[in-house]
Amino acid sequence: MLRIAVPNKGSLAETAAQMLSEAGYNGRRDPRDLVVADPHNDVEFFYLRPRDIATYVGSGALDVGITGRDLLLDSRSTAGEIASLDFGDSTFRFAGPAGRFAELTDLEGLRVATSYPGLVGSFLAGHGVTVDLVTLDGAVESAVQLGVADAVADVVSTGSTLRKAGLQIFGPVILESTAVLITSENVNPGINTLLRRLQGVLVARQYVLVDYDVHVDNLDAACQAASGIESPTISSLRDPNWVAVRVMIPRLDTNSVMDRLYELGARAILVTSIHNARL
């Protein structure tokens, strides 16, 4: 069986479980379950703390796992990233008292609080900056106010939490993180199947099918407005002056494409969500 590590809780857990379900796998129904077998797909799921997944996969105890890129790099595990899964995005930045820091080198010799010492330490070492890392488990924005650090390195979304703590973002981006599929050096044909299925789910989320009828005189212009992945599917209608067209387009472009097609005389424009796909 292919042994898959899955986040058991936290921001990655729900979306990871949903993706696996859409990919045709049968995960746990009881949140207390730690190990769930899916014999139909020849896989076994292990529900672990997201921070521990890279360690288990890197050791070879498990074949593949879903975790954050930040957690993978922080673990310094030998596991390798094989695909981005397009959810759980986060940005890591440095922050300090407003006006005190301008550049990364301003941190030299000072204390930096973080929950990701491996990630932040490697980044600073790569830039030739030496600091005293203060490792905290969880929110670190209070570290400066309480006097245990001079600056912090943490996940930033809008920056409002840091500003409320009197901190200001400075220096370069440490990491743009997202959920990733990671693997060890284990060779298992099920890994390729898992990857292909998850990529199919990603495609289904990013694209939609558009069906419409258009006059043959406007067909070329309509196909230019929505060219599809390979080429539109064109079918004849009872009226020889009209054709039916089916095309796959990016979901984000849906309304602008529909507007353009309507301007070109297309009618009966229908949009259908895609459950899964293989390209």
Coordinates of C-alpha atoms in Angstrom, one line a residue:
M1 CA 0.0 0.0 0.0
L2 CA 1.0 3.6 -0.6
R3 CA 1.4 5.3 2.8
I4 CA 0.2 8.9 2.8
A5 CA 0.7 11.4 5.6
V6 CA -2.2 13.9 5.9
P7 CA -2.6 16.9 8.3
N8 CA -4.8 15.9 11.2
K9 CA -5.8 19.5 12.1
G10 CA -5.1 23.1 11.4
S11 CA -5.6 25.2 8.3
L12 CA -4.3 22.6 5.9
A13 CA -6.4 19.6 7.1
E14 CA -9.9 20.3 5.8
T15 CA -8.8 21.3 2.3
A16 CA -6.3 18.4 2.0
A17 CA -9.1 16.0 3.0
Q18 CA -11.4 17.5 0.4
M19 CA -8.9 17.3 -2.3
L20 CA -8.2 13.6 -1.6
S21 CA -11.9 12.9 -1.6
E22 CA -12.3 14.7 -5.0
A23 CA -9.4 12.6 -6.2
G24 CA -11.4 9.4 -5.4
Y25 CA -9.8 8.4 -2.2
N26 CA -11.7 7.3 0.9
G27 CA -10.3 9.1 4.0
R28 CA -11.4 9.1 7.6
R29 CA -15.0 9.8 8.8
D30 CA -14.1 9.9 12.5
P31 CA -11.7 12.7 13.4
R32 CA -10.3 10.6 16.1
D33 CA -9.0 8.0 13.7
L34 CA -5.2 8.2 13.3
V35 CA -4.8 5.5 10.5
V36 CA -7.3 4.7 7.8
A37 CA -6.9 2.1 5.1
D38 CA -8.4 2.5 1.6
P39 CA -8.0 -0.9 0.1
H40 CA -9.9 0.0 -3.1
N41 CA -7.2 2.5 -4.0
D42 CA -4.4 0.5 -2.3
V43 CA -3.5 3.3 0.0
E44 CA -3.2 3.9 3.8
F45 CA -3.7 7.3 5.4
F46 CA -1.8 8.5 8.5
Y47 CA -3.2 11.6 10.2
L48 CA -0.4 13.5 11.8
R49 CA 0.5 16.9 13.1
P50 CA 1.4 19.1 10.0
R51 CA 4.7 20.0 11.6
D52 CA 5.7 16.3 11.9
I53 CA 4.8 15.1 8.4
A54 CA 8.0 16.1 6.7
T55 CA 10.0 14.2 9.3
Y56 CA 8.0 11.0 8.8
V57 CA 8.2 11.2 5.0
G58 CA 11.9 12.2 5.0
S59 CA 12.8 9.2 7.2
G60 CA 11.1 6.8 4.7
A61 CA 8.5 5.7 7.3
L62 CA 5.8 7.1 5.0
D63 CA 6.0 7.4 1.2
V64 CA 4.3 10.7 0.5
G65 CA 2.6 13.5 2.4
I66 CA 0.7 16.8 2.3
T67 CA 2.1 19.7 4.3
G68 CA 3.2 23.3 4.0
R69 CA 6.3 24.4 2.2
D70 CA 7.2 26.4 5.3
L71 CA 7.0 23.3 7.5
L72 CA 9.0 21.2 5.0
L73 CA 11.8 23.7 5.0
D74 CA 11.7 24.3 8.7
S75 CA 12.0 20.6 9.4
R76 CA 15.2 20.4 7.4
S77 CA 14.0 17.0 6.4
T78 CA 15.4 15.1 3.4
A79 CA 11.9 14.9 1.9
G80 CA 11.4 16.7 -1.4
E81 CA 8.6 18.8 -2.8
I82 CA 7.1 17.3 -6.0
A83 CA 4.0 19.5 -6.5
S84 CA 2.3 22.6 -5.3
L85 CA -1.3 22.1 -4.3
D86 CA -2.5 25.7 -4.5
F87 CA -4.0 26.2 -1.1
G88 CA -2.9 27.3 2.4
D89 CA -0.9 30.2 1.0
S90 CA 1.1 32.3 3.5
T91 CA 3.9 34.8 3.4
F92 CA 6.8 35.0 6.0
R93 CA 8.3 38.4 6.8
F94 CA 10.4 40.1 9.5
A95 CA 8.9 42.8 11.7
G96 CA 10.2 45.0 14.4
P97 CA 9.3 48.2 16.3
A98 CA 8.2 50.9 13.9
G99 CA 11.2 52.9 12.6
R100 CA 13.9 50.8 14.2
F101 CA 14.8 48.5 11.3
A102 CA 15.2 49.2 7.6
E103 CA 17.4 46.4 6.2
L104 CA 18.0 42.8 7.1
T105 CA 21.6 43.6 8.2
D106 CA 20.1 45.7 11.0
L107 CA 19.3 42.4 12.8
E108 CA 23.0 41.5 13.2
G109 CA 23.7 40.3 16.7
L110 CA 20.1 40.8 17.9
R111 CA 17.3 38.5 19.1
V112 CA 14.7 37.3 16.6
A113 CA 11.6 35.4 17.8
T114 CA 10.0 32.8 15.5
S115 CA 8.1 29.6 15.5
Y116 CA 10.2 28.5 12.4
P117 CA 13.8 28.5 13.6
G118 CA 15.0 26.1 10.8
L119 CA 13.4 28.2 8.1
V120 CA 14.4 31.6 9.4
G121 CA 17.9 30.4 10.5
S122 CA 18.7 29.1 7.0
F123 CA 17.4 32.3 5.4
L124 CA 19.5 34.5 7.6
A125 CA 22.6 32.3 7.2
G126 CA 22.1 32.5 3.4
H127 CA 22.3 36.3 3.7
G128 CA 25.2 36.3 6.1
V129 CA 23.3 37.7 9.1
T130 CA 23.9 36.2 12.5
V131 CA 21.2 36.5 15.2
D132 CA 20.1 34.8 18.4
L133 CA 17.0 32.9 17.5
V134 CA 14.3 32.7 20.2
T135 CA 12.0 29.8 19.4
L136 CA 8.4 30.2 20.4
D137 CA 5.5 27.8 19.9
G138 CA 2.6 29.9 18.3
A139 CA 2.0 33.6 18.0
V140 CA 5.2 35.6 18.4
E141 CA 4.0 39.2 18.0
S142 CA 4.1 39.8 21.7
A143 CA 7.8 38.8 22.0
V144 CA 9.1 42.3 21.4
Q145 CA 6.7 44.0 23.8
L146 CA 7.5 41.5 26.5
G147 CA 11.2 42.0 26.1
V148 CA 12.3 38.5 24.9
A149 CA 13.2 39.5 21.4
D150 CA 14.2 42.6 19.4
A151 CA 12.3 41.5 16.2
V152 CA 10.1 38.7 15.0
A153 CA 9.8 36.5 11.9
D154 CA 6.3 35.3 11.3
V155 CA 3.4 34.6 8.9
V156 CA 1.9 37.8 7.5
S157 CA -1.4 38.2 5.7
T158 CA -2.6 41.8 6.0
G159 CA -0.1 42.8 8.6
S160 CA -2.9 44.1 10.9
T161 CA -1.9 41.8 13.8
L162 CA 1.7 43.0 13.7
R163 CA 0.6 46.6 13.5
K164 CA -1.6 46.2 16.6
A165 CA 1.4 45.0 18.4
G166 CA 3.4 48.1 17.4
L167 CA 5.5 46.3 14.8
Q168 CA 6.4 47.2 11.2
I169 CA 7.3 44.8 8.4
F170 CA 10.8 45.3 6.9
G171 CA 13.4 43.5 4.8
P172 CA 12.9 40.9 2.1
V173 CA 10.2 38.2 2.0
I174 CA 11.5 35.1 3.8
L175 CA 9.2 32.7 2.0
E176 CA 6.0 32.5 -0.1
S177 CA 4.5 29.2 1.3
T178 CA 1.7 27.0 0.1
A179 CA 0.5 23.4 0.6
V180 CA 2.8 20.9 -1.2
L181 CA 3.0 17.2 -1.9
I182 CA 6.2 15.8 -0.6
T183 CA 7.9 12.4 -1.0
S184 CA 10.8 10.4 0.3
E185 CA 13.2 8.3 -1.8
N186 CA 10.8 5.4 -1.6
V187 CA 9.8 4.1 -5.0
N188 CA 6.1 3.4 -5.2
P189 CA 4.0 3.5 -8.4
G190 CA 1.1 4.8 -6.4
I191 CA 2.8 8.1 -6.0
N192 CA 2.4 8.9 -9.7
T193 CA -1.3 7.9 -9.5
L194 CA -1.8 10.2 -6.5
L195 CA 0.0 13.1 -8.2
R196 CA -2.0 12.7 -11.4
R197 CA -5.3 12.6 -9.5
L198 CA -4.5 15.6 -7.4
Q199 CA -3.4 17.5 -10.5
G200 CA -6.7 16.6 -12.0
V201 CA -8.5 18.1 -9.1
L202 CA -6.5 21.3 -9.4
V203 CA -7.4 21.5 -13.1
A204 CA -11.0 21.0 -12.3
R205 CA -10.9 23.9 -9.8
Q206 CA -9.2 26.2 -12.2
Y207 CA -11.3 25.6 -15.4
V208 CA -14.9 25.4 -16.5
L209 CA -16.7 24.1 -19.6
V210 CA -18.5 26.6 -21.7
D211 CA -21.1 25.5 -24.3
Y212 CA -22.7 27.9 -26.8
D213 CA -24.3 28.2 -30.2
V214 CA -22.9 30.6 -32.7
H215 CA -23.5 31.5 -36.4
V216 CA -20.8 30.1 -38.7
D217 CA -19.9 33.6 -39.9
N218 CA -18.7 34.4 -36.3
L219 CA -17.2 31.0 -35.5
D220 CA -13.6 32.0 -36.0
A221 CA -13.9 35.1 -33.9
A222 CA -15.6 33.2 -31.1
C223 CA -12.9 30.5 -31.2
Q224 CA -10.3 33.3 -30.8
A225 CA -12.2 34.7 -27.8
A226 CA -12.1 31.2 -26.2
S227 CA -9.5 29.0 -27.7
G228 CA -9.5 26.2 -25.1
I229 CA -6.8 23.9 -23.9
E230 CA -6.2 22.2 -27.3
S231 CA -9.0 23.4 -29.6
P232 CA -12.8 23.9 -29.2
T233 CA -15.2 21.0 -30.0
I234 CA -17.5 22.0 -32.8
S235 CA -20.7 20.2 -33.6
S236 CA -23.2 20.8 -36.4
L237 CA -26.8 21.8 -35.6
R238 CA -30.0 21.2 -37.6
D239 CA -29.7 24.8 -38.9
P240 CA -26.6 24.6 -41.2
N241 CA -25.9 28.3 -40.5
W242 CA -25.3 27.6 -36.8
V243 CA -22.9 25.3 -34.8
A244 CA -22.6 24.2 -31.2
V245 CA -19.2 24.8 -29.5
R246 CA -17.8 23.4 -26.3
V247 CA -14.6 24.8 -24.9
M248 CA -12.6 24.6 -21.6
I249 CA -11.6 28.0 -20.2
P250 CA -9.9 29.4 -17.0
R251 CA -12.6 29.9 -14.3
L252 CA -11.4 33.4 -13.6
D253 CA -12.1 34.4 -17.2
T254 CA -15.6 33.0 -17.2
N255 CA -17.7 36.2 -17.2
S256 CA -15.4 38.2 -19.5
V257 CA -15.4 35.3 -22.1
M258 CA -19.2 35.1 -21.8
D259 CA -19.5 38.8 -22.4
R260 CA -17.3 38.6 -25.5
L261 CA -19.1 35.6 -26.9
Y262 CA -22.5 37.3 -26.5
E263 CA -21.1 40.4 -28.3
L264 CA -20.2 38.1 -31.2
G265 CA -23.7 36.8 -31.4
A266 CA -23.3 33.6 -29.5
R267 CA -26.4 32.4 -27.7
A268 CA -27.4 29.6 -25.3
I269 CA -24.1 30.2 -23.4
L270 CA -23.9 27.7 -20.6
V271 CA -21.1 27.2 -18.0
T272 CA -20.5 23.9 -16.3
S273 CA -18.2 23.2 -13.4
I274 CA -15.7 20.3 -13.8
H275 CA -15.5 17.7 -11.1
N276 CA -12.2 16.2 -12.2
A277 CA -10.0 16.2 -15.2
R278 CA -6.9 14.8 -16.9
L279 CA -4.9 17.0 -19.4

